[in-house]
């Protein structure tokens, strides 16, 4: 269990993406949804996409050549805001900080890193050409 | 080796804590866990249950989310109590018929409210107070109720009374059979003070009342007491004590006490050595412990013994401190011991509602116990004094009353405790544990300590002590605490500012690559963004730089509850034409915005969708407005009074000077926000002395004040120079602001900066007025560069299609607004929906 790390060759670039199995109670096969174009997500930042009626925050962590996706809702005050947060790292752990009260969450596990008992859903991301896909 | 299977019956706080401790300590994975819970949800914090009505959501009260159990391979069955234990085959059978075998069985079935056999307890409107479901039912009923009562004046009963108040029942009564409140914790005098305090808060206390009948048809209407009196009520909460849930244990033939409770030994073993009982269902030392801390300790005892350790459950200290409806109540050690077995010191202040008692050994050397009501700040120290048998000082009352007049700090006492002093009794964390984390692992924040030791995560009562220990330990280490920016930059802001300037770095990634490490974070990104803006004054949303800005700067607007933004155009000096007022009104009407006059003499428009911001600004700019930088750590406003143009007292034209200054420093990025004010005479209508810089007209010129502050720690500005000309005033301001920008720590206002500055105002005066460092002309030159390169950020966004595109909620459906945003009406305008607390 835990995280499965894979590499996907896409054109000449390698992207890491993560499937966090620990979040899933049932191991349903992943369906990949086209979310947006690569250029839609700012470098080292995030943006929100509407996928199957759900608000998904997608992050282009270009410093690390990694992509992540999480729920857009910050569980602390139930605000649709994570995609507008600053991303960064705590040690090696990639994280996002909610713009409202700076609660931080791991982009890998969804765990709240500021000491609260919150948890956010994370989703795998894959890049094909100039398109961004999110697995749900 | 195949792991042994532990079945945990009950998923309350103690059942959960058992799982948590086992997972943490069982590193060899020698056990697997199966949990049965009767309630439909996973374990939550019952101690803080009443907060469910006030500040907290179910999620916040939850001990760990369902996913935590899955992550740790714990199989959990909710809404499914265990009905039967077959000790011969070592299996349990649940209500839904699930049969599970066990190697070890842990009973954590908790307790149920004890309901006395009063006729009518089954009536509609009579409740017990234990689970979230109970609370939800009370919530519904409270809507149609005006007067409520609680049977039980103990700890839980008073908590329930608070819950009734929180539910909006203003007329709340507490009925207690005993002649005092909280009979297990406090004495008669204490009870009287507490009664008085609760009366003031609208809670009526009825002591020595024996309820005989609950009257009404289907629904409760009144209560009849043994003395013949009657109290009319719409709802009643029974909180008369607890009874251990021992039914399943009893049926399977385990030994139980005559008044309930599963009999266990010091190792929490029941009469069957493969079955344990912990928490409120366990009868240990002939008693039931109805608090969470001893329950956690019991869980720890079982975990230790299962993993091959030797641990016994010792008689547990039942000291408690709690805030009851805003009143601090604490009892520690032995609160009731009396003369001739001890000497007692009592302090009573009926005016403030404070009662304190300490029981001292006959030789006067040791503290045995005591009570605190109305003020319990000293609780932690007193408790430690009892536990560690610390020798008392010559005036022991100082411990309970706080030091009066002496220079000795109360917090200093913490460091004198022995290493094995228990600081957090919920999680059994000692002073030594905490200090070790600070010295050996460099943990220096409360959050950090909470994470690695769990101290302070239970009842939270020890948090002030943990903080004192962190700071005390840091000080003891004698380390000069250099305020580095964050883990990614080993520099202070001032050092970073100089290095960025010398190296000519223009982007965040350049700065991080050459001066830092890692990938940055929400602390250093905006700090570096501010430095870059203060140095080069380039458009802050330039490609790649938008995502290092704090959210407000990234969208050039202030994010508000619900995720909408507020818009504030600049109105220099607070002066505005009728045409511009109409323009603001037209825009606010068109985009349905809530409008309010701000404290800085301008107009704020709230409730704008992120996608509307560029259109709103296009219209505002068309009408002659520019950005007000209300979103930035930068100059906000320069407030002015009416001044000599209209006012019969005015000495100079304060409005014109305020406009000149506001336009000079508009857009200037700084470590924190900046506010200014200009008053036309000594009456000071612009309140300039509460600003970062304030200018007051005199007969001969202007007086310049600096480093004032309103806000949470108001501070008057200090006079920097008197009777100066407008030119000198601006020259000094240039120097002052630039010196502050270059040397202050991130997010430090000018007042705090001055308070920390070596040499204080005398030094600052010498730098700015006497130019003692010979940097005056450099500072002026740097400021002039900022003035010359100013451009309105919103104008650039409005005219740049690439930047405009960034202002959208959904990148894949840019025209759609966030559907979760909702408003309510209020006084003919709208407001944001209240968020979840």
XYZ file of C-alpha atoms in Angstrom, chain A residues 1-135:
135
model
C 0.000 0.000 0.000
C 1.021 3.606 0.078
C 2.152 5.445 -2.904
C 3.002 4.015 -6.254
C 5.452 6.135 -8.135
C 5.727 5.773 -11.853
C 7.378 7.514 -14.708
C 5.655 8.259 -17.926
C 7.532 9.122 -21.076
C 5.836 11.874 -22.940
C 7.620 13.336 -25.952
C 11.088 14.050 -24.607
C 10.105 14.909 -21.085
C 9.705 12.698 -18.081
C 7.012 13.487 -15.562
C 6.555 11.846 -12.233
C 3.067 11.258 -11.075
C 1.589 9.661 -8.039
C -1.266 7.340 -7.386
C -2.092 7.447 -3.773
C -3.863 4.152 -3.155
C -4.216 4.796 0.535
C -6.982 7.293 -0.130
C -9.131 4.798 -1.923
C -11.381 2.508 -0.035
C -12.217 0.514 -3.120
C -9.641 -0.043 -5.789
C -11.663 1.045 -8.765
C -9.868 1.313 -12.095
C -8.842 4.906 -12.786
C -10.641 6.825 -15.500
C -8.525 9.536 -17.101
C -10.306 12.824 -17.757
C -8.973 15.557 -20.006
C -8.654 18.552 -17.678
C -6.988 21.345 -19.620
C -3.939 22.380 -21.626
C -0.483 22.391 -20.037
C -0.259 26.158 -20.588
C -3.460 26.728 -18.588
C -1.686 25.911 -15.324
C 0.853 28.527 -14.273
C 4.392 27.385 -13.641
C 5.009 26.491 -9.957
C 1.380 27.217 -9.198
C -2.112 25.880 -9.531
C -5.459 26.392 -11.207
C -8.877 24.830 -10.857
C -10.643 22.620 -13.412
C -14.238 21.401 -13.362
C -14.231 17.645 -13.974
C -17.396 15.549 -13.792
C -18.969 18.250 -11.645
C -16.068 18.273 -9.190
C -13.649 21.106 -8.576
C -10.116 19.771 -8.952
C -7.016 21.830 -8.213
C -4.161 20.997 -10.583
C -0.593 22.056 -9.827
C 2.326 22.363 -12.200
C 5.318 21.969 -9.920
C 7.755 22.846 -12.687
C 10.760 23.270 -10.364
C 10.468 19.539 -9.659
C 9.068 18.604 -13.070
C 6.067 17.121 -11.262
C 2.322 17.481 -11.554
C -0.224 17.039 -8.780
C -3.971 17.270 -8.346
C -6.119 17.578 -5.218
C -9.625 18.541 -4.271
C -10.079 22.315 -4.561
C -11.949 22.531 -1.249
C -9.937 23.466 1.813
C -11.497 21.384 4.618
C -10.698 23.959 7.310
C -13.362 26.538 6.449
C -14.818 24.685 3.453
C -13.529 27.192 0.919
C -12.916 26.482 -2.794
C -9.451 27.935 -2.717
C -6.573 25.451 -2.745
C -5.854 26.017 -6.456
C -5.088 29.666 -5.626
C -2.598 28.713 -2.924
C 1.165 28.926 -3.032
C 2.973 25.620 -3.498
C 6.365 24.651 -2.128
C 8.100 22.045 -0.049
C 8.558 21.112 3.597
C 11.726 19.062 3.579
C 11.144 16.817 0.568
C 7.347 16.861 0.885
C 5.595 18.902 -1.822
C 2.797 21.020 -0.325
C 0.159 23.649 -0.991
C -0.875 26.437 1.419
C -4.517 27.516 1.462
C -4.731 31.271 0.816
C -7.270 31.774 3.617
C -5.440 30.716 6.774
C -2.265 29.113 5.391
C -3.141 25.563 6.384
C -0.692 23.421 4.415
C -1.358 20.024 2.844
C 0.923 17.414 1.324
C 0.368 17.202 -2.427
C 1.318 13.516 -2.279
C -0.702 12.153 0.620
C -3.244 14.914 1.180
C -2.276 14.991 4.852
C -2.523 18.324 6.647
C 1.015 19.407 7.541
C 0.049 22.215 9.927
C -0.899 19.843 12.703
C -4.658 19.669 12.148
C -6.689 16.526 11.631
C -7.623 17.379 8.054
C -7.123 15.339 4.947
C -7.655 16.222 1.305
C -8.159 13.897 -1.670
C -5.322 13.634 -4.150
C -5.530 12.458 -7.755
C -3.004 11.151 -10.259
C -2.076 13.419 -13.185
C -0.636 12.515 -16.549
C 0.594 14.704 -19.352
C 0.201 13.677 -22.969
C 1.596 16.175 -25.434
C 0.155 19.525 -24.364
C -2.836 18.022 -22.561
C -3.329 17.460 -18.846
C -5.312 14.412 -17.691
C -6.562 13.747 -14.170
C -7.373 10.192 -13.012
